[in-house]
Short mmCIF file of N, CA, C and O in Angstrom, two decimals:
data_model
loop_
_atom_site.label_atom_id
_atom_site.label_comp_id
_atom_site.label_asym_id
_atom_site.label_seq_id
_atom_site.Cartn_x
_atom_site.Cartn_y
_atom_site.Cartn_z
N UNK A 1 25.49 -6.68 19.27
CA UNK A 1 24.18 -6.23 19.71
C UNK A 1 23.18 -6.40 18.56
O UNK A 1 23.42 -6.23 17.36
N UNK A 2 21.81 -6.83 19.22
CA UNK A 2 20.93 -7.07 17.88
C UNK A 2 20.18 -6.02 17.16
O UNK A 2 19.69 -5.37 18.08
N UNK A 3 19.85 -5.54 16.18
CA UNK A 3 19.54 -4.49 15.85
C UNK A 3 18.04 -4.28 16.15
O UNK A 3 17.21 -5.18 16.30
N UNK A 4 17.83 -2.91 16.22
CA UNK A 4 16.37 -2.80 16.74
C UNK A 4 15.48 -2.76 15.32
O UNK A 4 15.86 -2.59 14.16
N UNK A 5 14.49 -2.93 15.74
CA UNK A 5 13.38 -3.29 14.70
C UNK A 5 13.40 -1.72 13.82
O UNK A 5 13.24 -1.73 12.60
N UNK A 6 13.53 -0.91 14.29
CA UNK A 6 13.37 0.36 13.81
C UNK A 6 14.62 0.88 13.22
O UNK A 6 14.63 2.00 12.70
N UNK A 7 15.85 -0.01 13.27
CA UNK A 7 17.34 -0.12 12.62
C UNK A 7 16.91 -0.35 11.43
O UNK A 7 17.13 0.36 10.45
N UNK A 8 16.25 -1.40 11.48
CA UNK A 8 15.30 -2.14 9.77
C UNK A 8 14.44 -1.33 8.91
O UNK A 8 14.66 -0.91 7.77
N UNK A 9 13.49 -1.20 9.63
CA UNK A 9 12.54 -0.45 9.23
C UNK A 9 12.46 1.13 8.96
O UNK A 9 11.79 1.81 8.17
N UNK A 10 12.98 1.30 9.48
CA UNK A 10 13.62 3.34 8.68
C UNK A 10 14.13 2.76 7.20
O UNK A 10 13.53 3.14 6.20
N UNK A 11 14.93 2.09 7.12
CA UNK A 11 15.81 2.06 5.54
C UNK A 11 15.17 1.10 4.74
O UNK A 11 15.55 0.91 3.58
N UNK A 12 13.91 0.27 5.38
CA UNK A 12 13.04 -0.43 4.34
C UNK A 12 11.71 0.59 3.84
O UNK A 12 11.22 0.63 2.71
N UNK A 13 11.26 1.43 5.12
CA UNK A 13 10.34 2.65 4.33
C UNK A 13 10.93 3.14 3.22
O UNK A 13 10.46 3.26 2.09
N UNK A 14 12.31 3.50 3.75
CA UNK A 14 12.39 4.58 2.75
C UNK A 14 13.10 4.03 1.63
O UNK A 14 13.69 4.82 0.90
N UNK A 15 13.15 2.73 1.35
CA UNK A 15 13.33 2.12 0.13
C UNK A 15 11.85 1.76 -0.95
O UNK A 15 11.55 1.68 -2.14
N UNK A 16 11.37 1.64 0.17
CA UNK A 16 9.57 1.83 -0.33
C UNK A 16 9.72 3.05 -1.17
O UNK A 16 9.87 2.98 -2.39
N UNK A 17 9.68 4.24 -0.46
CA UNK A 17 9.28 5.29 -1.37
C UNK A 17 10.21 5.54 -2.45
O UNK A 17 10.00 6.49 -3.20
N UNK A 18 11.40 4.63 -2.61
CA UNK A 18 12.35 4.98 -3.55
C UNK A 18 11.41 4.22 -4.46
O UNK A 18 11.05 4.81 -5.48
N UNK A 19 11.01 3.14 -4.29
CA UNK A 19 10.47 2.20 -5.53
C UNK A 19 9.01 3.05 -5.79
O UNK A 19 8.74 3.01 -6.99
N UNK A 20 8.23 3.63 -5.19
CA UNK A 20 7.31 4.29 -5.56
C UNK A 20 7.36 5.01 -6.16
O UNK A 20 6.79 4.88 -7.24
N UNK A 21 8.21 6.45 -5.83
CA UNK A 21 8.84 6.97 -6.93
C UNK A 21 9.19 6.66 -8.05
O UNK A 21 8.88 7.46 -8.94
N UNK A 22 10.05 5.26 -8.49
CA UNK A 22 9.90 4.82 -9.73
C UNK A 22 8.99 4.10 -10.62
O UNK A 22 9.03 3.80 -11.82
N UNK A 23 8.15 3.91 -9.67
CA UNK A 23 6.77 3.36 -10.33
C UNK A 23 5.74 4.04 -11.04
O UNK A 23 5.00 3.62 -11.93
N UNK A 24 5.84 5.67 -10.28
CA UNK A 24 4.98 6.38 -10.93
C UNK A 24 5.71 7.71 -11.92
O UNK A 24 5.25 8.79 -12.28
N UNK A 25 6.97 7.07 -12.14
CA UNK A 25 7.78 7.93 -12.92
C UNK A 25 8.37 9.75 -12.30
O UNK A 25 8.53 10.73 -13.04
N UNK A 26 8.57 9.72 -10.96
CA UNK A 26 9.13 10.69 -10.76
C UNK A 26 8.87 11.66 -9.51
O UNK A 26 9.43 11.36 -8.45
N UNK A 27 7.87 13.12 -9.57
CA UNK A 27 7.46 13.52 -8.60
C UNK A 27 7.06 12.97 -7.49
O UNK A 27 5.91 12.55 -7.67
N UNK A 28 7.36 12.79 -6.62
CA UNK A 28 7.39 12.26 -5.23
C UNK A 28 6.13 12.45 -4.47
O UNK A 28 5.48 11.52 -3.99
N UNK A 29 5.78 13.94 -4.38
CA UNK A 29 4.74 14.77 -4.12
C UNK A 29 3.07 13.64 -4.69
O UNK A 29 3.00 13.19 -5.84
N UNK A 30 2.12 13.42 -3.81
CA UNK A 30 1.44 13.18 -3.61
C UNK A 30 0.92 11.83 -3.92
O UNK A 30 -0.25 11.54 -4.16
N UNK A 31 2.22 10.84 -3.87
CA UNK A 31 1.97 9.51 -3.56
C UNK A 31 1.84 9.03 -2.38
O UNK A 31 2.46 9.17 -1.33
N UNK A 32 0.26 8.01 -2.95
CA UNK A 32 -0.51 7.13 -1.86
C UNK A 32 -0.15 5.88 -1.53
O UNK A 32 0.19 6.75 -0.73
N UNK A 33 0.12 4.83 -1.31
CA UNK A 33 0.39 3.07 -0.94
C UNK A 33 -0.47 2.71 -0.12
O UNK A 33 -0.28 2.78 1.09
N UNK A 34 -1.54 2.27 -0.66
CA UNK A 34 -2.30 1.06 0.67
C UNK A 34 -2.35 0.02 -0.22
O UNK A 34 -2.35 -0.21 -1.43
N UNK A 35 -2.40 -0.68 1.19
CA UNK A 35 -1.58 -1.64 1.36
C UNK A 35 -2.93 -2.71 2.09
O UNK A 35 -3.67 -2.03 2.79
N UNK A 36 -3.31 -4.13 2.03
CA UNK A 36 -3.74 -5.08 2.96
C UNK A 36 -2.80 -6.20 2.49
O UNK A 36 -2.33 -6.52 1.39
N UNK A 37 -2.69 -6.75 3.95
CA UNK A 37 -1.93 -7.83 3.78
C UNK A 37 -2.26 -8.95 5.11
O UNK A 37 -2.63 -8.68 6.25
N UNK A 38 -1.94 -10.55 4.37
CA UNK A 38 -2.18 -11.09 5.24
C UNK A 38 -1.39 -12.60 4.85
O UNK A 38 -1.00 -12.90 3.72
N UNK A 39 -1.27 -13.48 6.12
CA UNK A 39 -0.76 -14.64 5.69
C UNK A 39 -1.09 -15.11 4.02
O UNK A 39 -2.12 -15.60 3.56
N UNK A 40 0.18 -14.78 3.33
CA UNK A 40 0.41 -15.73 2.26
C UNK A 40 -0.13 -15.00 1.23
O UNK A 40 0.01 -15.45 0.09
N UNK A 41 -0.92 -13.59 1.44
CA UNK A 41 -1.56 -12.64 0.10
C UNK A 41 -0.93 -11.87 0.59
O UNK A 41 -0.52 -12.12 1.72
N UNK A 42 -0.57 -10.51 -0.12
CA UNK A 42 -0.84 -8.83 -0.38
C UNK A 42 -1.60 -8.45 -1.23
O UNK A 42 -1.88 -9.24 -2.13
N UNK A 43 -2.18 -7.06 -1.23
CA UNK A 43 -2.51 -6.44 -1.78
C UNK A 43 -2.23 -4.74 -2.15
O UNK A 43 -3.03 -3.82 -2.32
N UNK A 44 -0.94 -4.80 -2.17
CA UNK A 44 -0.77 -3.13 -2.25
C UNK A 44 -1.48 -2.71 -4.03
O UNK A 44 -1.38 -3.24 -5.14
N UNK A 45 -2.35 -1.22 -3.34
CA UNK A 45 -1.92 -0.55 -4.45
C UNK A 45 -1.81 1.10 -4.79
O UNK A 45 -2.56 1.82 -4.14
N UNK A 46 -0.82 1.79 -5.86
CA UNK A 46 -0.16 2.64 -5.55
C UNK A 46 -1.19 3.36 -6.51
O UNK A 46 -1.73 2.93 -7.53
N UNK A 47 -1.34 4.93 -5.71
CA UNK A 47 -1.64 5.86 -6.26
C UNK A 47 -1.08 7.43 -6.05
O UNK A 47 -0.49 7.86 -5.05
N UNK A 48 -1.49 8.29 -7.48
CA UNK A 48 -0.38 9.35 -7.68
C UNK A 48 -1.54 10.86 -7.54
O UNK A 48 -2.48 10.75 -8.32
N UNK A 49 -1.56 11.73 -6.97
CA UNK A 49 -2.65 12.73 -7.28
C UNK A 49 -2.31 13.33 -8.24
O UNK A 49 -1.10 13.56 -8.24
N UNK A 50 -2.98 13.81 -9.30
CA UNK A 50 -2.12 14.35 -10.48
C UNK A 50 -3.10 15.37 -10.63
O UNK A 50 -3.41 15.55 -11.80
N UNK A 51 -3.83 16.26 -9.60
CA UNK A 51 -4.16 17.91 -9.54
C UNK A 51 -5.99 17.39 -9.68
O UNK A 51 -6.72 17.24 -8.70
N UNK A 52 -6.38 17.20 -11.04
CA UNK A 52 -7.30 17.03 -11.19
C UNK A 52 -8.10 15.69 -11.06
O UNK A 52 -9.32 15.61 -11.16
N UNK A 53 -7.12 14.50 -10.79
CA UNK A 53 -7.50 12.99 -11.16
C UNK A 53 -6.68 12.72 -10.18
O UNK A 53 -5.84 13.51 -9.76
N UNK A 54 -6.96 11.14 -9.59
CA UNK A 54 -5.72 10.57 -8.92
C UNK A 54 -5.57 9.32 -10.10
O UNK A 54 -6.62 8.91 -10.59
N UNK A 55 -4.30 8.74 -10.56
CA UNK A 55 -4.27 7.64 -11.10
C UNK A 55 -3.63 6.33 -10.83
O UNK A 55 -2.40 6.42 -10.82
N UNK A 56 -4.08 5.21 -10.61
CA UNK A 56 -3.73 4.50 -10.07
C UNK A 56 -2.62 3.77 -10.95
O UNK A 56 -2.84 3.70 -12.16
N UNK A 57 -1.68 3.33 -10.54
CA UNK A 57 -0.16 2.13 -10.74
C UNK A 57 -0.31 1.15 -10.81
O UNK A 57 -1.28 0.66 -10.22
N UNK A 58 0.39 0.51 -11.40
CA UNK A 58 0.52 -1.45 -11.28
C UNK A 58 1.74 -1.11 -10.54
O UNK A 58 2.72 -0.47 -10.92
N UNK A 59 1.38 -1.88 -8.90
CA UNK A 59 2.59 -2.08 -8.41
C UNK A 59 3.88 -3.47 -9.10
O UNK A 59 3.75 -4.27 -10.03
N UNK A 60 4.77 -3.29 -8.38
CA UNK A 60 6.43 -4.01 -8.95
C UNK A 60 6.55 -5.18 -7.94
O UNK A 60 6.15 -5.09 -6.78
N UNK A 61 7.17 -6.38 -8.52
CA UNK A 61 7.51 -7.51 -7.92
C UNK A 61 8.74 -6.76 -6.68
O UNK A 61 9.01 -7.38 -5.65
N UNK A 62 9.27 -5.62 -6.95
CA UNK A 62 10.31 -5.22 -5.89
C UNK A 62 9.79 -4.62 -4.83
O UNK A 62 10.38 -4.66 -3.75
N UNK A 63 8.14 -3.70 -5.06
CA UNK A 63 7.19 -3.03 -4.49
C UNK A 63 7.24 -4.35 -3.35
O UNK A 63 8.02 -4.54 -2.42
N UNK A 64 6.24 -5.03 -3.76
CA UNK A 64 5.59 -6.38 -2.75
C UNK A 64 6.85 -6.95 -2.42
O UNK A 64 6.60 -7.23 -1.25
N UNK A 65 8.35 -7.43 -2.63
CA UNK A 65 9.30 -7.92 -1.71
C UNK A 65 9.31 -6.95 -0.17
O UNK A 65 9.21 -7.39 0.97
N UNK A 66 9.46 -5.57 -0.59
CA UNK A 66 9.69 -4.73 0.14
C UNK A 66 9.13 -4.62 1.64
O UNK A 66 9.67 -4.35 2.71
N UNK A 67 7.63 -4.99 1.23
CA UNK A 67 6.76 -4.65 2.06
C UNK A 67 6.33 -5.92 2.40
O UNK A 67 5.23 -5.80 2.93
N UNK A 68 6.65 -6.99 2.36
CA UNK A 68 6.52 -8.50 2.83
C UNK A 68 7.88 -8.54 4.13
O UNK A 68 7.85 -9.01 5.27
N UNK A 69 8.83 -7.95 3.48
CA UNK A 69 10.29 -7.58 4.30
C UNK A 69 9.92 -6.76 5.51
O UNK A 69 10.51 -6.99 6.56
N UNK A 70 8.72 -5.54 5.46
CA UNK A 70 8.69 -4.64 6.00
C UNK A 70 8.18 -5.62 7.23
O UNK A 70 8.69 -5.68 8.35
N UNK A 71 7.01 -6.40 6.73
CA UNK A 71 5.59 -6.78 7.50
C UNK A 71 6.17 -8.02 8.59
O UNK A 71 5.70 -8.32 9.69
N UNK A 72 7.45 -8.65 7.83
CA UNK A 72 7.50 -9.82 8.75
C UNK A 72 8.78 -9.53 9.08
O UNK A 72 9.53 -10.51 8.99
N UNK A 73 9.44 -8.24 9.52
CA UNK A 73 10.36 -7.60 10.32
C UNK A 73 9.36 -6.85 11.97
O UNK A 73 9.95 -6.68 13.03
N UNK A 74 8.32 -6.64 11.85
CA UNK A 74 6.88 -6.57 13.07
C UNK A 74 6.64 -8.04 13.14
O UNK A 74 6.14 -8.83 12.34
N UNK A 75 7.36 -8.25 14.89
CA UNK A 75 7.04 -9.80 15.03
C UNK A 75 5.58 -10.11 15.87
O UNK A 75 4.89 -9.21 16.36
N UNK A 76 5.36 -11.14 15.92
CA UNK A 76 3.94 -11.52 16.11
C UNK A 76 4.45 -11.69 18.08
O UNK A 76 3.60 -12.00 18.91
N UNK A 77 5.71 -11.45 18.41
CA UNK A 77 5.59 -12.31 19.81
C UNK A 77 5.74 -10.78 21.08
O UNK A 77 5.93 -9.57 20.96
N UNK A 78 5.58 -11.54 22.00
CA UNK A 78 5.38 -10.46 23.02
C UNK A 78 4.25 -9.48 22.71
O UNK A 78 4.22 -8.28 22.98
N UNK A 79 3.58 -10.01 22.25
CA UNK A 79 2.35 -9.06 22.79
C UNK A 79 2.33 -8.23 21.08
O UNK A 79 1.21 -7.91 20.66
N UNK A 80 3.41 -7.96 20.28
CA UNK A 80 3.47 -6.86 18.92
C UNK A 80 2.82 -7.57 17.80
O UNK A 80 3.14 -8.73 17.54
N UNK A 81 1.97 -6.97 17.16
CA UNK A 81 0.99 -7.34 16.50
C UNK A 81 1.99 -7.13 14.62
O UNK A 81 2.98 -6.41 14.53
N UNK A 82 1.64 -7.61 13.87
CA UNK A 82 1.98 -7.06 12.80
C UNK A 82 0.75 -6.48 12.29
O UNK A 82 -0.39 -6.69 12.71
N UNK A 83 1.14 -5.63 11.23
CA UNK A 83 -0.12 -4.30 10.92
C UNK A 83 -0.86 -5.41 9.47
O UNK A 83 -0.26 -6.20 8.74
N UNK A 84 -2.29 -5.05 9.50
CA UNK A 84 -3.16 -5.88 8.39
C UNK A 84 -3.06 -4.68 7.43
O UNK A 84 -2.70 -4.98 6.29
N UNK A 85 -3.34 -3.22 7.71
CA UNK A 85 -3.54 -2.48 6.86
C UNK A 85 -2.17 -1.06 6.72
O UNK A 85 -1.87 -0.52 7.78
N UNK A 86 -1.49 -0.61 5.47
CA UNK A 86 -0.75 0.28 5.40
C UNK A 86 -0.94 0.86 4.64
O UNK A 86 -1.09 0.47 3.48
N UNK A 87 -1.02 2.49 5.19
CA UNK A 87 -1.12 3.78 4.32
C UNK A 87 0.20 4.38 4.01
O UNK A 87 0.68 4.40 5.15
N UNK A 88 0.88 4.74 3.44
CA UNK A 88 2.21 5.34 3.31
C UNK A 88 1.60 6.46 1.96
O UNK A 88 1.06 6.13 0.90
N UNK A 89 1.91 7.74 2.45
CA UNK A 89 1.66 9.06 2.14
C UNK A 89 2.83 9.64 1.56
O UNK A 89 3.64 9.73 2.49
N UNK A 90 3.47 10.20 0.26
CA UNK A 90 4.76 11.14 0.13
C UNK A 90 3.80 12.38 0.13
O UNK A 90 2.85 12.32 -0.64
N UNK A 91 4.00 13.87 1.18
CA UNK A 91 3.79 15.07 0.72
C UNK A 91 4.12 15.72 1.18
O UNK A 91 4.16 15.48 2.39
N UNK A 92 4.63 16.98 0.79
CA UNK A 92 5.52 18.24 0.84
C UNK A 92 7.02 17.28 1.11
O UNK A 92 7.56 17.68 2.14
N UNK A 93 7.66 16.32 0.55
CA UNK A 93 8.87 15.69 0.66
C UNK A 93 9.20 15.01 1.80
O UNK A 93 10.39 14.88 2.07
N UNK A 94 8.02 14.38 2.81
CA UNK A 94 8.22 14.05 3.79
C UNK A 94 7.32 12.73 3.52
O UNK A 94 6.28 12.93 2.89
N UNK A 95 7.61 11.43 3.91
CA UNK A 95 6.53 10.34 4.01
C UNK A 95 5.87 10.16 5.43
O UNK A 95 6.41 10.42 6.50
N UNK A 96 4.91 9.80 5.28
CA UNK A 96 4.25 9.27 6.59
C UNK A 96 3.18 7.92 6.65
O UNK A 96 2.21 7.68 5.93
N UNK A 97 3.62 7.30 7.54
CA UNK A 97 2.96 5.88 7.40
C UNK A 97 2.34 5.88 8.88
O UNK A 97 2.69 6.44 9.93
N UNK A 98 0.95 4.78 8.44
CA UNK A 98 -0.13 4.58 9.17
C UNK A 98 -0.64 3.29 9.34
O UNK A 98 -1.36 2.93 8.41
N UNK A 99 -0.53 2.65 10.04
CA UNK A 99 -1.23 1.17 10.66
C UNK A 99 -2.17 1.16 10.98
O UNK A 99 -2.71 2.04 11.65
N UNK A 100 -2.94 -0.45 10.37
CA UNK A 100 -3.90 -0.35 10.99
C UNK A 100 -3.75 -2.10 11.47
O UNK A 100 -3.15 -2.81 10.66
N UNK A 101 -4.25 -2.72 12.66
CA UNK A 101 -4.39 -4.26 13.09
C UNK A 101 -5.46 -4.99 13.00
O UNK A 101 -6.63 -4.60 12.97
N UNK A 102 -5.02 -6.17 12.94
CA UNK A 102 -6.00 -7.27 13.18
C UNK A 102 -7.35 -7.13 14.08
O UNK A 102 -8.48 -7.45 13.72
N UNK A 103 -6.95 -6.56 15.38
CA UNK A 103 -7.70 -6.12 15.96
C UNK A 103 -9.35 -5.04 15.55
O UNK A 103 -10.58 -5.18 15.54
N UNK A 104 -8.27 -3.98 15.26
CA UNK A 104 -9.23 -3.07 13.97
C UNK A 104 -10.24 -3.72 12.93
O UNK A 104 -11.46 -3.56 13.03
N UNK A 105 -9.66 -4.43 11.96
CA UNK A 105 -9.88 -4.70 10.68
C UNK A 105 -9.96 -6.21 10.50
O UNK A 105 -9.01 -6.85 10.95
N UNK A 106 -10.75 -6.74 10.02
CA UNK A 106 -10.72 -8.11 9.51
C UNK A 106 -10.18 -8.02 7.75
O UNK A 106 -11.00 -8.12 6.83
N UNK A 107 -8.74 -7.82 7.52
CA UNK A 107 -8.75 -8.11 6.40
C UNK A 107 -8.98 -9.28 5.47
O UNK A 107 -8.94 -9.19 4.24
N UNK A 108 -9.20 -10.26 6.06
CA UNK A 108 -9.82 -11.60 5.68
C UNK A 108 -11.39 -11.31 5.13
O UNK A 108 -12.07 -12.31 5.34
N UNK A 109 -11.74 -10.82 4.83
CA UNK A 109 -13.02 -10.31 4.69
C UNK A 109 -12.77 -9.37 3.61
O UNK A 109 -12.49 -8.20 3.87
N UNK A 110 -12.84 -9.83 2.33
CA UNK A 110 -12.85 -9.01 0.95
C UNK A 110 -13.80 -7.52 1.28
O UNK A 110 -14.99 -7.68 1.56
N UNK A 111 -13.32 -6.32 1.24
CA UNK A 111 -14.08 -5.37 1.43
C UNK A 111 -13.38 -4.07 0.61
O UNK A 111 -12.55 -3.32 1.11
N UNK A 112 -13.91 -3.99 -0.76
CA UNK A 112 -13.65 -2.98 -1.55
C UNK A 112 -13.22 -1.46 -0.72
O UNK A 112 -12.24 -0.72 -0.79
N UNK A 113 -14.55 -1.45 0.11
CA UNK A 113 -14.78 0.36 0.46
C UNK A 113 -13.90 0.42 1.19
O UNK A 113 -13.54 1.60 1.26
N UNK A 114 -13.05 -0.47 2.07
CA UNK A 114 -11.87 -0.04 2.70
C UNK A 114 -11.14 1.01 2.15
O UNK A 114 -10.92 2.14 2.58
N UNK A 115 -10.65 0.17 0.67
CA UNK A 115 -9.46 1.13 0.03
C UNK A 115 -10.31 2.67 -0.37
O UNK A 115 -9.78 3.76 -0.18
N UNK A 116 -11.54 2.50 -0.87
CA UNK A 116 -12.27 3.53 -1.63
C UNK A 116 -12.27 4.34 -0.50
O UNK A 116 -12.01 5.49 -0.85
N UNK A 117 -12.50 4.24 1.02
CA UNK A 117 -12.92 5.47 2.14
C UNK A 117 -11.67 6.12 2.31
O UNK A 117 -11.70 7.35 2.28
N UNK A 118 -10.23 5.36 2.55
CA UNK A 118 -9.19 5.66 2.40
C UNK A 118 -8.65 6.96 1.17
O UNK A 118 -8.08 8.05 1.11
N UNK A 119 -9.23 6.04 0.41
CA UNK A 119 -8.86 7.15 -1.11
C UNK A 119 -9.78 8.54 -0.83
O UNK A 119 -9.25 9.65 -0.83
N UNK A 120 -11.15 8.34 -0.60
CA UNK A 120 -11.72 9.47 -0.60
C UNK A 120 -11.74 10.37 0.99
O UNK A 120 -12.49 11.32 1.20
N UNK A 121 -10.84 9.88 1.89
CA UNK A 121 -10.53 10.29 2.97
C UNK A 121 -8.87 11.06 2.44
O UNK A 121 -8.48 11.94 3.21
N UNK A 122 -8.21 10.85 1.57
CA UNK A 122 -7.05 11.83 0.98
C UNK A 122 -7.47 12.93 -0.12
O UNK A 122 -7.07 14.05 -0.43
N UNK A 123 -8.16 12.33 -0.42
CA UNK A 123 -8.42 12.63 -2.40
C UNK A 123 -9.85 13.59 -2.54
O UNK A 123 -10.08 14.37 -3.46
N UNK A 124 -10.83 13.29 -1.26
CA UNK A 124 -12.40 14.07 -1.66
C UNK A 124 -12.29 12.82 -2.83
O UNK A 124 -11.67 11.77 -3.02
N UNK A 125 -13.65 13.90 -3.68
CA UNK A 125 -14.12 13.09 -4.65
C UNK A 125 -13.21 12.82 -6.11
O UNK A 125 -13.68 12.28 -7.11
N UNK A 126 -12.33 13.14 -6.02
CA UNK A 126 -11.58 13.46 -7.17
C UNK A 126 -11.26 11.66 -7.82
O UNK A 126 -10.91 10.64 -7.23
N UNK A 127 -11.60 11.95 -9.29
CA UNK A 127 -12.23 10.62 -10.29
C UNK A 127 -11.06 9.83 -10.10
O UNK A 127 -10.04 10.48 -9.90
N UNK A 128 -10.89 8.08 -10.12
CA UNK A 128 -9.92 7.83 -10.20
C UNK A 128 -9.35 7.17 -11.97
O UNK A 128 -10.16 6.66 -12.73
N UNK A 129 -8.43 7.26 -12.19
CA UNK A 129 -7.98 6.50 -13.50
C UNK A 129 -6.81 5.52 -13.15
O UNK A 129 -5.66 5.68 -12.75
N UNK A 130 -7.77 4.18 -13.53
CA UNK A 130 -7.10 2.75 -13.44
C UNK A 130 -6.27 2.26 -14.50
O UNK A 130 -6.90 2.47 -15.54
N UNK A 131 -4.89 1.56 -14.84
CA UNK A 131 -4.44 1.16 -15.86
C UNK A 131 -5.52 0.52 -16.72
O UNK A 131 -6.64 0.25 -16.28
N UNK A 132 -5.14 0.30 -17.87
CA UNK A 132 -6.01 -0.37 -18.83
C UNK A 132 -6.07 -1.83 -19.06
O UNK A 132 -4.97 -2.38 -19.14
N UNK A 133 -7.21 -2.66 -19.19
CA UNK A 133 -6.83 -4.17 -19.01
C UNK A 133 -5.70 -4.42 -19.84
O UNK A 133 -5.20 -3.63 -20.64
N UNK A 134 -5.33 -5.66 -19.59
CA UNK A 134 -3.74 -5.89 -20.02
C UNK A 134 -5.14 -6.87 -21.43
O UNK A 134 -6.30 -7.25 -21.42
N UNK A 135 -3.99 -6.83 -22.38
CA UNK A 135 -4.52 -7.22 -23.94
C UNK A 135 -5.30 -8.96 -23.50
O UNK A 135 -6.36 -9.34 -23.98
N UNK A 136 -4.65 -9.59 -22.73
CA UNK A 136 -5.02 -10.96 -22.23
C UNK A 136 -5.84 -11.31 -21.67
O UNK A 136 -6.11 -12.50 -21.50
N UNK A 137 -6.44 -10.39 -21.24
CA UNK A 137 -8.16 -10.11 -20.26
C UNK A 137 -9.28 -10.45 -21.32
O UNK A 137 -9.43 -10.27 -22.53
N UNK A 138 -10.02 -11.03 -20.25
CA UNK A 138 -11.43 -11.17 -21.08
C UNK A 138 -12.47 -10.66 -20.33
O UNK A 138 -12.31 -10.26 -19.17
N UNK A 139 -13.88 -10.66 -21.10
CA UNK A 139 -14.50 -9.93 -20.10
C UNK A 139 -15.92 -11.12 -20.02
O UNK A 139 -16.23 -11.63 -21.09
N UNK A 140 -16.49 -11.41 -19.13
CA UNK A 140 -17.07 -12.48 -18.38
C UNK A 140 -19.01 -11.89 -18.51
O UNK A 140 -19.63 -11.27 -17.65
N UNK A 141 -19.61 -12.46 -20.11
CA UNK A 141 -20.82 -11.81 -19.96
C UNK A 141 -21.78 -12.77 -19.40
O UNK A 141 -21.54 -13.97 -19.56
N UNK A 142 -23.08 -12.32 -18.61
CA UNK A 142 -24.10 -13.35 -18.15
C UNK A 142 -24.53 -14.38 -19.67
O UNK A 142 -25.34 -15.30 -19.59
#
């Protein structure tokens, strides 16, 4: 018998939040994942509430396998859409994930405030702190 899509997908979430957890070194409790994705890009990225600040992660080459696994386990036929946008929430020890479609959202269409309404739709206003450019960055003056 073939396995159901949701045979897959229970033990690929929750391998998600195993790697999240190790990404942000530990407490489980009030990790964020959004997520856009689309033919041939992703874009996840992970954030941690840490009381007063939320701070954002460099997601993991195992992060993005995961969730490429997740995305093209939701098949495109019979009518089932695969999701453009994913929220995945850890709080009070429980995860919860949220779709959003093609239909919805043109993620083809570079649009910052997506992630920012998202963030400030969990977070209120609370400041965010981004990793620091990596030493190899330059910065691009007029």
């Amino acid at each position: 018998m073939a396995k159901d899509k949701f045979d897959i997908l229970g033990p690929l979430y929750n391998e998600i939040g195993v790697e999240l957890v190790d990404i942000v070194g530990g407490n489980p409790d009030g990790i964020f994942l959004y997520v856009e994705i689309g033919d041939r890009w992703i874009s996840p990225n992970v954030f941690k509430d840490e009381g007063h600040q939320i701070r954002n992660f460099d997601d993991t080459e195992v992060l993005s396998d995961l969730l490429w696994e997740a995305w093209y386990a939701e098949s495109d036929e019979g009518g089932i859409k695969r999701w453009s946008i994913l929220e995945y929430e850890i709080k009070d020890g429980k995860f919860d994930v949220s779709f959003r479609y093609p239909d919805e959202v043109d993620v083809e269409v570079i649009d910052d405030e997506r992630r920012q309404a998202a963030l400030r739709a969990r977070f209120g206003d609370k400041p965010v702190v981004y990793p620091p450019m990596p030493r190899t960055a330059f910065e691009l003056k007029p």
